[in-house]
XYZ file of C-alpha atoms in Angstrom:
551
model
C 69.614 145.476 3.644
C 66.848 147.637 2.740
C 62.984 146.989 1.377
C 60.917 149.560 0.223
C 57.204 149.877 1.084
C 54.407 151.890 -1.450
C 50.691 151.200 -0.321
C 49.685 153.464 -3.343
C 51.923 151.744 -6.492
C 53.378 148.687 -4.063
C 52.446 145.529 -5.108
C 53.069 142.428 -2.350
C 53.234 139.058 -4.836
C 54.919 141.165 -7.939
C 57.270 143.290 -5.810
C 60.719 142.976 -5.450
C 61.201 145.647 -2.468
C 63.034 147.836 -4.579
C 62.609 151.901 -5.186
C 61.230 150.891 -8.300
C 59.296 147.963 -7.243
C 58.261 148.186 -4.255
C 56.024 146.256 -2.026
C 52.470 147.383 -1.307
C 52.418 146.047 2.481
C 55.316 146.422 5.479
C 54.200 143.003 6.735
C 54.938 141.159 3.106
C 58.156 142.756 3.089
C 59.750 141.095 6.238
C 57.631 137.955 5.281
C 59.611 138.357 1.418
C 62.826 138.624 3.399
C 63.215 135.488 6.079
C 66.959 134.651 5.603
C 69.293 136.750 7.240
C 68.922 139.887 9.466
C 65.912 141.822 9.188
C 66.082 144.355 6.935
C 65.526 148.393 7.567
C 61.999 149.213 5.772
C 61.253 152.397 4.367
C 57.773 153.220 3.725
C 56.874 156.167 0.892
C 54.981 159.746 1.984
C 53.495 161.941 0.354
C 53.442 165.459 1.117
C 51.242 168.321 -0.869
C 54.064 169.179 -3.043
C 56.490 166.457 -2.876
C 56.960 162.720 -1.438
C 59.507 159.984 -0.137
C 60.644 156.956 1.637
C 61.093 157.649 4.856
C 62.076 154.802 8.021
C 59.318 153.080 9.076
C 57.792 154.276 12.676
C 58.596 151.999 15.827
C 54.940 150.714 15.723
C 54.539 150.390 12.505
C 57.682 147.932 12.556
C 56.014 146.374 15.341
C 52.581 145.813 13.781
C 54.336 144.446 10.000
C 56.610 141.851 12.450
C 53.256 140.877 13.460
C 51.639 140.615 10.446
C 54.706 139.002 8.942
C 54.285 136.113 11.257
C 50.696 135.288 10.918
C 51.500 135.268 6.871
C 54.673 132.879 7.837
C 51.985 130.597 9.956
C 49.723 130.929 7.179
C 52.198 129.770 4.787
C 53.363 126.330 6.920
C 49.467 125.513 7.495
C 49.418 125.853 2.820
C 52.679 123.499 2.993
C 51.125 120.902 5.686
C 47.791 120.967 3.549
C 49.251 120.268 0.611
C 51.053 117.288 2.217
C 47.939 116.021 3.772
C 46.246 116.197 -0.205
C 49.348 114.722 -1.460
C 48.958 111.697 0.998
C 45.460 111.469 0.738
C 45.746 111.610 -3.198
C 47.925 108.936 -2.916
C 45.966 107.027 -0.484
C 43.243 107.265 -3.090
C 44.746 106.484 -5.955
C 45.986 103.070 -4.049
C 42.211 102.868 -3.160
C 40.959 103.238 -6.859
C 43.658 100.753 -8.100
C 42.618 98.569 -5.586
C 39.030 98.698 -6.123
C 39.153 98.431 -9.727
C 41.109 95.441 -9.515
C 37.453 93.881 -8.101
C 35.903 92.104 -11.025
C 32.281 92.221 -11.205
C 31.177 89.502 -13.030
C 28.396 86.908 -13.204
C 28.232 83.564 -11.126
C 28.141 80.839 -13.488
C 27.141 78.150 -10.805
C 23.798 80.150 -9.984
C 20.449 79.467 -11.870
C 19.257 81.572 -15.109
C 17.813 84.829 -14.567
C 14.496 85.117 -15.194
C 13.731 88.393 -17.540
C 11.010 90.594 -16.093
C 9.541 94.363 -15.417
C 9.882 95.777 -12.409
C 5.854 95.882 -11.964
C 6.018 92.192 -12.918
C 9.287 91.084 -9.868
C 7.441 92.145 -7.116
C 5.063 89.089 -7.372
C 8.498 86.997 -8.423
C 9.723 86.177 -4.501
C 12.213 83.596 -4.023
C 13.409 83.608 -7.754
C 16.046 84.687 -9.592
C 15.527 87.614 -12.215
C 16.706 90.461 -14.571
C 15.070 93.833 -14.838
C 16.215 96.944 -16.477
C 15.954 100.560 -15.884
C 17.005 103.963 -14.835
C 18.009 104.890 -10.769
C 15.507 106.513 -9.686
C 17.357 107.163 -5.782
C 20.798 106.465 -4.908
C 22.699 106.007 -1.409
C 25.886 105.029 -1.167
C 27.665 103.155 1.894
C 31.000 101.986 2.449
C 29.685 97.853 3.108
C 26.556 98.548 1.021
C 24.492 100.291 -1.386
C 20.538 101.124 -1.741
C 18.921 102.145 -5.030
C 15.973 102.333 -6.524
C 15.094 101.299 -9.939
C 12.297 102.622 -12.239
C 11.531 101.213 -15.637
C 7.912 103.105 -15.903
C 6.411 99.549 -14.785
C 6.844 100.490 -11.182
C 9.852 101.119 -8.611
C 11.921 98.335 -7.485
C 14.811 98.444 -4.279
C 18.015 96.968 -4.461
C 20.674 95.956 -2.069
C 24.485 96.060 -3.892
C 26.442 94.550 -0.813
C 30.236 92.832 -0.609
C 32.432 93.335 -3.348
C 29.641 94.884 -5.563
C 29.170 97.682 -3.386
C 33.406 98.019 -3.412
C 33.716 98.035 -6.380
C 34.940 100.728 -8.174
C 32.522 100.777 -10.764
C 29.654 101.551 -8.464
C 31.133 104.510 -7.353
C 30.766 105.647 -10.462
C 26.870 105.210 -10.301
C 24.511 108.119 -10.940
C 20.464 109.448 -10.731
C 18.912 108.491 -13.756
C 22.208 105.909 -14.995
C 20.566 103.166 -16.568
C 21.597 99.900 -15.294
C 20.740 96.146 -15.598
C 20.315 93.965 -12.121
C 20.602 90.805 -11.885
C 19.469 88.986 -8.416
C 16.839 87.263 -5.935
C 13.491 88.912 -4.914
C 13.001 88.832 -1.027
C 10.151 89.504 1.131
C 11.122 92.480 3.643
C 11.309 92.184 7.074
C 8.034 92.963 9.291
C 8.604 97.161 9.994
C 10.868 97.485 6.703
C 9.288 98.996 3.794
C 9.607 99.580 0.295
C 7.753 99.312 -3.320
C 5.941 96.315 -3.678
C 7.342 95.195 0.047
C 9.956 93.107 -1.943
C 13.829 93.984 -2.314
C 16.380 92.903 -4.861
C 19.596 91.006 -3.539
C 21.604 92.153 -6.248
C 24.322 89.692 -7.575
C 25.473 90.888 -10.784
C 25.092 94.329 -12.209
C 25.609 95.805 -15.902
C 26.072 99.836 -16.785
C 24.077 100.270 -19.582
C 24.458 103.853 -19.425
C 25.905 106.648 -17.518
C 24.252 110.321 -16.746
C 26.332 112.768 -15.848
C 27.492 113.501 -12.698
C 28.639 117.159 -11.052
C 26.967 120.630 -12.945
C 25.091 117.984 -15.439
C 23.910 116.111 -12.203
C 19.852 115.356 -12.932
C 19.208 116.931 -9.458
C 21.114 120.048 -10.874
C 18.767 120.411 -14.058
C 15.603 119.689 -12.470
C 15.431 121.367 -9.276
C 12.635 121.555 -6.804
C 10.969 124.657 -6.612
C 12.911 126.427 -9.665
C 10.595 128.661 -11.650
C 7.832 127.096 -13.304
C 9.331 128.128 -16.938
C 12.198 126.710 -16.577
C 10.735 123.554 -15.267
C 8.529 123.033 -18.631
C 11.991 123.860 -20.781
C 13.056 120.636 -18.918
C 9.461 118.658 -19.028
C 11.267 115.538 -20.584
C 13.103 115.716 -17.458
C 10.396 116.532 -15.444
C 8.014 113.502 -16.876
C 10.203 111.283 -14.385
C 9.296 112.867 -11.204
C 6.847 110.450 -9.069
C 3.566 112.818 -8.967
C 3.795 113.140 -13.174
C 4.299 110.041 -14.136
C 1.448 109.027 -11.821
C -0.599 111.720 -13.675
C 0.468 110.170 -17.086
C -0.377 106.561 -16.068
C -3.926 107.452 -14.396
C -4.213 109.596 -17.681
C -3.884 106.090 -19.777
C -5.953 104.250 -17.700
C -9.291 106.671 -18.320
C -8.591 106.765 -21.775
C -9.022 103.105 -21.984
C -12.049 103.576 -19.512
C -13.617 105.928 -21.330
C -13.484 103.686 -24.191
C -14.878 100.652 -21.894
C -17.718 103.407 -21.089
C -18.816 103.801 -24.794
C -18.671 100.667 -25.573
C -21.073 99.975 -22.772
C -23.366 103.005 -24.337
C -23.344 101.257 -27.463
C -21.252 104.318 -29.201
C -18.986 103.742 -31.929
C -15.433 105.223 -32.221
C -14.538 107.509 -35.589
C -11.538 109.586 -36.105
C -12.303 113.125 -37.757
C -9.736 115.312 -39.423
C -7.943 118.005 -37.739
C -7.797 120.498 -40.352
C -10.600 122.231 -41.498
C -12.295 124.839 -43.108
C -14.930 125.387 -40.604
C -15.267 126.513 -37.318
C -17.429 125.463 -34.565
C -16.893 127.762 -31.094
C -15.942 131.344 -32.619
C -13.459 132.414 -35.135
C -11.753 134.632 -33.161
C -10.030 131.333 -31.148
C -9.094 129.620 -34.843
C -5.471 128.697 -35.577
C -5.067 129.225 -38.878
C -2.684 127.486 -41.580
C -2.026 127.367 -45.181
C -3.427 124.059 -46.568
C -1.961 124.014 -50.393
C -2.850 127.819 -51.190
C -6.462 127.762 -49.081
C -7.425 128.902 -45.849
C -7.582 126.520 -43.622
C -7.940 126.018 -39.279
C -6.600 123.516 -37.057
C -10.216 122.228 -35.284
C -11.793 123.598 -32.109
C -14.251 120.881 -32.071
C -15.282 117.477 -33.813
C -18.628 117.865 -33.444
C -19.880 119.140 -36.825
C -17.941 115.677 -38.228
C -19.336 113.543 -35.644
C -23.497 114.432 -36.321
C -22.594 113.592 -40.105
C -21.856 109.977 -38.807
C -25.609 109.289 -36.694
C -27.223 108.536 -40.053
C -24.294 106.035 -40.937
C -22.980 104.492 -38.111
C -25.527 105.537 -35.392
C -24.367 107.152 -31.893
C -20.544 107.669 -31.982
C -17.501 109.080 -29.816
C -13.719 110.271 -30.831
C -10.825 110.994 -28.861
C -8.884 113.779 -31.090
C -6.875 116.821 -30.307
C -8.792 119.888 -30.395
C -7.015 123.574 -30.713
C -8.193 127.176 -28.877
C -6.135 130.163 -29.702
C -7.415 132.149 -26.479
C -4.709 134.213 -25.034
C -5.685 132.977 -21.722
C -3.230 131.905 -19.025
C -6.014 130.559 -16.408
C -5.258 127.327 -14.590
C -8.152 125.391 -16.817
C -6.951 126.580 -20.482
C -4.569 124.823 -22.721
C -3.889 125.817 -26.553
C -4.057 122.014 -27.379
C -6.108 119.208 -25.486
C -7.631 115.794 -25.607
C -10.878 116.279 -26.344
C -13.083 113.375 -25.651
C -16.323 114.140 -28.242
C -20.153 112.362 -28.356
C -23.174 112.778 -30.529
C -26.454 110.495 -29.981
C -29.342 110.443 -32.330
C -32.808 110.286 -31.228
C -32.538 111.637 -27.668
C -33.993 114.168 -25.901
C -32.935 116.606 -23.521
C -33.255 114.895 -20.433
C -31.585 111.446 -22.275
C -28.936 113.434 -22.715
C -28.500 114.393 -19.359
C -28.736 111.173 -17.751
C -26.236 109.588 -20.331
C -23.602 112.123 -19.699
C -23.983 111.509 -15.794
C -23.644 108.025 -16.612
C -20.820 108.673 -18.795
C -19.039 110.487 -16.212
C -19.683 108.328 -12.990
C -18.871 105.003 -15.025
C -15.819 106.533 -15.781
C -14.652 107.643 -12.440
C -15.642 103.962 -11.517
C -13.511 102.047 -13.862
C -10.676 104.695 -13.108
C -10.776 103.658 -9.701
C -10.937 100.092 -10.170
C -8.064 99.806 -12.366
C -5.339 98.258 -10.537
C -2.646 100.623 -11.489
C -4.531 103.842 -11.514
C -6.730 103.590 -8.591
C -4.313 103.454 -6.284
C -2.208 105.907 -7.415
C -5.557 108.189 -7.485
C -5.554 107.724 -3.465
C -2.035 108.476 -3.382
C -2.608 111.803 -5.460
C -6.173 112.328 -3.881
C -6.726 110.869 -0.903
C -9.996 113.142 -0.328
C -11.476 112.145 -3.867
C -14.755 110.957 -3.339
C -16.267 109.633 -6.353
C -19.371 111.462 -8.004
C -23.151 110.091 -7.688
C -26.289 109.790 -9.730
C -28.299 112.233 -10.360
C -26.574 115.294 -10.597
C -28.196 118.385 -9.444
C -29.896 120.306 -11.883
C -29.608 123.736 -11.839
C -30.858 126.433 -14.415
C -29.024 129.277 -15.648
C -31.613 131.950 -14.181
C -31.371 129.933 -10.822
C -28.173 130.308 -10.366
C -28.234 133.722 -11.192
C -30.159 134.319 -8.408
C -27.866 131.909 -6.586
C -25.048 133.685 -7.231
C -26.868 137.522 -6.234
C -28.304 135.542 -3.280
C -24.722 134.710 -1.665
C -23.041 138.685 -2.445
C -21.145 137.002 -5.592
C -20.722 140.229 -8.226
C -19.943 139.714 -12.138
C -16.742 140.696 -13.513
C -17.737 144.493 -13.439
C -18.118 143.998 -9.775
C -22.228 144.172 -10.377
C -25.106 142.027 -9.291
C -25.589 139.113 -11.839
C -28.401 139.899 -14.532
C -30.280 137.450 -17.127
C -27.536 137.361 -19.974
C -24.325 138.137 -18.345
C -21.646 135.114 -18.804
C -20.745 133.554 -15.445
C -16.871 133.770 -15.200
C -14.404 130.933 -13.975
C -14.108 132.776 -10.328
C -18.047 133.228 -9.700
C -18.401 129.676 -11.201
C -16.362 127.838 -9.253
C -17.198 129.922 -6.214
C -20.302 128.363 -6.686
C -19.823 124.943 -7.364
C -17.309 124.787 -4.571
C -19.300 125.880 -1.827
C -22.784 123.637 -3.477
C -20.227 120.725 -2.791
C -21.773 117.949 -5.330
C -21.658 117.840 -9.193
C -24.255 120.419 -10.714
C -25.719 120.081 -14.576
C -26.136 124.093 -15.522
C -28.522 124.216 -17.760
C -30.815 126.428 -20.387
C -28.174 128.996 -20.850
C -29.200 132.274 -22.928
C -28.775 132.054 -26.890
C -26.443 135.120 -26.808
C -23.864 132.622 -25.228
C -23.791 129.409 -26.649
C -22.822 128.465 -30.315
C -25.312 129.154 -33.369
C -25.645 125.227 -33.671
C -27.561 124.921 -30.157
C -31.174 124.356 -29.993
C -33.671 126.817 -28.412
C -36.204 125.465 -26.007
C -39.847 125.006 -26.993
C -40.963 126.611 -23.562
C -38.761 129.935 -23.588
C -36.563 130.150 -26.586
C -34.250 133.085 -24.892
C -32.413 129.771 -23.636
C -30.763 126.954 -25.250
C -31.013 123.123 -24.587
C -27.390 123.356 -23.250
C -25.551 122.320 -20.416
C -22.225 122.541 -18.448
C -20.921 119.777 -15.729
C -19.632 121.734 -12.894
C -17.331 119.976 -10.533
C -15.986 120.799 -6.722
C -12.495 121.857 -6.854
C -12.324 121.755 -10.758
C -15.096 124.121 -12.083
C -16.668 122.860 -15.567
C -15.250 119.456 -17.247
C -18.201 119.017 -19.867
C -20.264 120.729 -21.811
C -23.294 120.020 -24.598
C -26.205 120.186 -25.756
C -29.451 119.684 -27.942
C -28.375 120.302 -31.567
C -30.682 122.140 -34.148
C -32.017 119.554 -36.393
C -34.241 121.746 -38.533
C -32.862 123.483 -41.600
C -34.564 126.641 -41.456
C -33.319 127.275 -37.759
C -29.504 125.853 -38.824
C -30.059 128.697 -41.350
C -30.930 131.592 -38.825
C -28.874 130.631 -36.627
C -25.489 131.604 -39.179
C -27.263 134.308 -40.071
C -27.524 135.708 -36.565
C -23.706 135.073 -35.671
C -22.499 136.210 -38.895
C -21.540 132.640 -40.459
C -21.466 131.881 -44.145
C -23.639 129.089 -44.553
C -21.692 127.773 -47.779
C -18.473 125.901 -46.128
C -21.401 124.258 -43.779
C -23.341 122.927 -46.908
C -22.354 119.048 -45.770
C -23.242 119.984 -42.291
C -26.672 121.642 -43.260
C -27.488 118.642 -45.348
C -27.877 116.509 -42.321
C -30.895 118.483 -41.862
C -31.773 118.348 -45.585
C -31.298 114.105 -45.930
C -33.435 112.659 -43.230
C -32.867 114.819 -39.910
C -33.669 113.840 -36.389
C -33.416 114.958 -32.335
C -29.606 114.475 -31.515
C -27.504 115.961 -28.803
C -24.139 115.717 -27.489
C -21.236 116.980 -25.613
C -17.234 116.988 -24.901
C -15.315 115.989 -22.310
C -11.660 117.723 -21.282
C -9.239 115.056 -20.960
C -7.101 117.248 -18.534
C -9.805 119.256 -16.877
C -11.064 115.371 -15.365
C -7.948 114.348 -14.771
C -6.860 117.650 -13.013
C -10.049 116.561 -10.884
C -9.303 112.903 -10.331
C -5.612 113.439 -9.001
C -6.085 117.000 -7.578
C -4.218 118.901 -10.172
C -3.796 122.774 -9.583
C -3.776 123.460 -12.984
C -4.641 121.219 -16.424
C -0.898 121.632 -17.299
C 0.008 119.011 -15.163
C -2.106 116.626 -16.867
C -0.714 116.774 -20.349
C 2.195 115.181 -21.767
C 3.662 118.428 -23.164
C 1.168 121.142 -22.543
C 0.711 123.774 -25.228
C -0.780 127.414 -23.833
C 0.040 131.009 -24.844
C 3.928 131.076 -25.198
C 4.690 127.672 -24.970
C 5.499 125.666 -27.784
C 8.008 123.269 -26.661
C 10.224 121.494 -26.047
């Protein structure tokens, strides 16, 4: 018998050995043939002009009978593999029928289950209760199984031990499955740790519902370290990581602080529309819209609204989103943001001041004190140290020279002269290495809005002020407000405004004006303070920046 070898048109699974088929490879040919005698293999040349199967050499025979044993070993290993699977697959299948065959249900003879959040069964030792939520960690044993539970109240372990950890139904159990437990709260051990230094001795379990498992895994779609992009496509993923959900409950807290603050002020809460026809910090950072056929704006600011409302209500505050179309991809700048907004009537410059530090260090206070978000502060800050009254005051022109003083150049890479704006990098620069919260003040008219008020003593500067903070850079600003008609007047003139959309705002100083002031707060800039945020992105539910628009 005869095989025929081609390692040009030979193929080894497809060939038959033939002339016309030919294998590729001496070694699969004798492999091919293992009953009978071996057979004589001819192997094809080619020659410049012509070509043919000739005999194959005495070491080429030698080297195929080698390789035609190690694919014959090969093959008996495949055979005993598949066995083993077959066995095992069998084995497992027993396993799974035998597991599933465990019943998990409820003990009848035990007391009622007492409903609760998971915040609320850490204080619920010794008793028997029910909480619901989503596994946040999962480890599996053979004799028992740990998890974690979540419900956005806090983090709660369980034990599933016995038949519940058998069971074939927990094997089935997945990150972020929801799940019902059903069990008795137990003090841990001394040296054993875990949320709330309770555990669950689970009983009785219910699937509520089931994530997916494999490629749809949660650890698959949000994955530590992936690019930052991709990470915000999957933000409603995201929002159940530890660190953001600590961000998002600290960010609750000091909006109901901030609220305890002004009520302690004596400021009254409005709610101001969104869309207007106005603007308040610069056109060119409007986002427009069509309101029924007019131009209209989505608002940069509240404050215009809010000085309408000292003559009727007297000082006031509002909590409303406020909208910046700067193209600006900085750490500190979001398209959308809570922006926490005060005006005060018959103040002064330095009332101002000390209110606003007031403001601020109340607020940190009550942050701190809360006793959800102050912890989880420490846990996201454990340097914080809270500011103290007064701030420093610093002038504009001082830190000018500051800033020359220490080799800091502008953004042209120049010394620092009366006029130029002091960027992000130079500020914070600045405030960093100072080390305590600074009030910059008097900044030059060219820079602040047409609505500020000059100062009696050198009216190239405003009654205006920033808060600077270490690590953060500038989470407030305000100021005096004009409250004389004539001025209002020159200052649209001198930025360009058309006084007629403003003709409610100018009558404020038409109908009874008076010496007010305020200032707004960044929601996220504080917060990216408080729990030591590297950028304000963190510290919004769904930030909104250049490019980013959902989910």
């Amino acid at each position: 018998m005869s095989i025929y070898i081609n390692e040009l048109t030979g193929a080894d699974e497809a060939g038959r050995g033939t002339e016309e088929a030919p294998f590729k490879s001496a070694a699969f040919g004798l492999f091919a043939q293992q009953d009978g005698e071996e057979p004589k293999v001819f192997t094809y040349k080619s020659d410049e002009g012509a070509g043919g199967y000739v005999e194959i050499s005495a070491s080429g025979l030698k080297k195929a009978r080698k390789g035609a044993e190690g694919l014959r070993k090969a093959a008996a290993k495949e055979v005993e593999q598949q066995r083993r699977r077959a066995e095992q697959e069998a084995r497992d299948a027993a396993k799974k029928l035998e597991l599933m065959s465990i019943k998990i249900e409820e003990d009848a003879s035990l007391p009622p289950a007492v409903g609760l959040k998971v915040g609320k069964a850490h204080g619920a030792v010794g008793t028997r209760v029910k909480v619901s939520g989503w596994i946040h960690r999962l480890r599996m044993g053979k004799a028992v199984v740990f998890l974690v539970l979540r419900d956005g109240t806090g983090y709660l372990q369980a034990v599933l031990s016995k038949d519940l950890a058998r069971a074939y139904q927990t094997s089935t159990l997945t990150l972020e499955s929801t799940v019902t437990l059903y069990g008795t709260v137990k003090q841990l051990p001394e040296g054993k740790t875990a949320p709330g230094g309770v555990e669950l001795d689970v009983d009785y379990y219910e699937i509520v519902s089931l994530a997916p498992s494999g490629d749809d895994s949660f650890s698959n779609r949000v994955q530590e370290g992936a690019d930052p992009s991709l990470l915000m496509d999957m933000r409603h993923l995201m929002l159940r990581g530890e660190s953001l959900s600590a961000v998002m409950k600290v960010r609750a807290a000091f909006l109901r602080a901030i609220r305890r603050v002004y009520e302690d002020e004596g400021l009254l809460e409005v709610t101001p529309p969104c869309m207007v026809q106005t603007q308040v910090e610069g056109g060119s950072t409007l986002f427009k819209l069509d309101y029924y056929g007019e131009e209209a704006f989505l608002t940069q600011s509240s404050q215009l609204y809010l000085e309408t409302c000292l003559p009727a209500l007297g000082d006031v505050f509002c909590i409303q989103e406020s909208f910046r179309a700067e193209k600006s991809h900085t750490r500190r700048h979001l398209s959308e943001y809570t922006h926490i907004e005060a005006e005060l009537g018959f103040v002064d410059f330095d009332q101002l001041l000390r209110h606003t530090e007031r403001v601020i260090t109340s607020l940190v206070r009550y942050v701190l004190e809360d006793p959800v978000a102050g912890p989880l502060v420490k846990q996201l800050n454990p340097d914080f140290v809270p500011p103290q009254m007064p701030f420093m005051r610093l002038e504009y022109k001082d830190a000018i020279t500051w800033l020359n003083e220490h080799g800091i150049k502008n953004e042209e890479g120049e010394e620092f002269k009366f006029g130029d704006d002091i960027a992000e990098a130079a500020e914070r620069k600045m405030t960093d290495t100072i080390g305590k919260p600074i009030f910059l003040t008097r900044f030059p008219l060219e820079l602040k809005s047409f609505y500020m008020k000059r100062c009696a003593d050198d009216p190239r500067v405003t009654e205006s002020f920033d808060v600077l903070m270490p690590t953060v850079g500038e989470v407030t600003g305000g100021s005096m407000r004009i409250d004389s008609l004539d001025e209002l007047m020159a200052g649209f003139k001198r930025e360009g405004v058309n006084p007629e959309p403003y003709y409610w705002f100018s009558d404020q100083r038409r109908y009874g004006s008076c010496p007010h002031g305020g200032y707004g707060l960044g929601t996220e800039r504080i917060l990216a303070w408080l729990c030591n945020r590297y950028t304000v992105r963190d510290c919004s539910l769904y930030p909104r920046y250049t490019g980013r628009c959902k989910p």
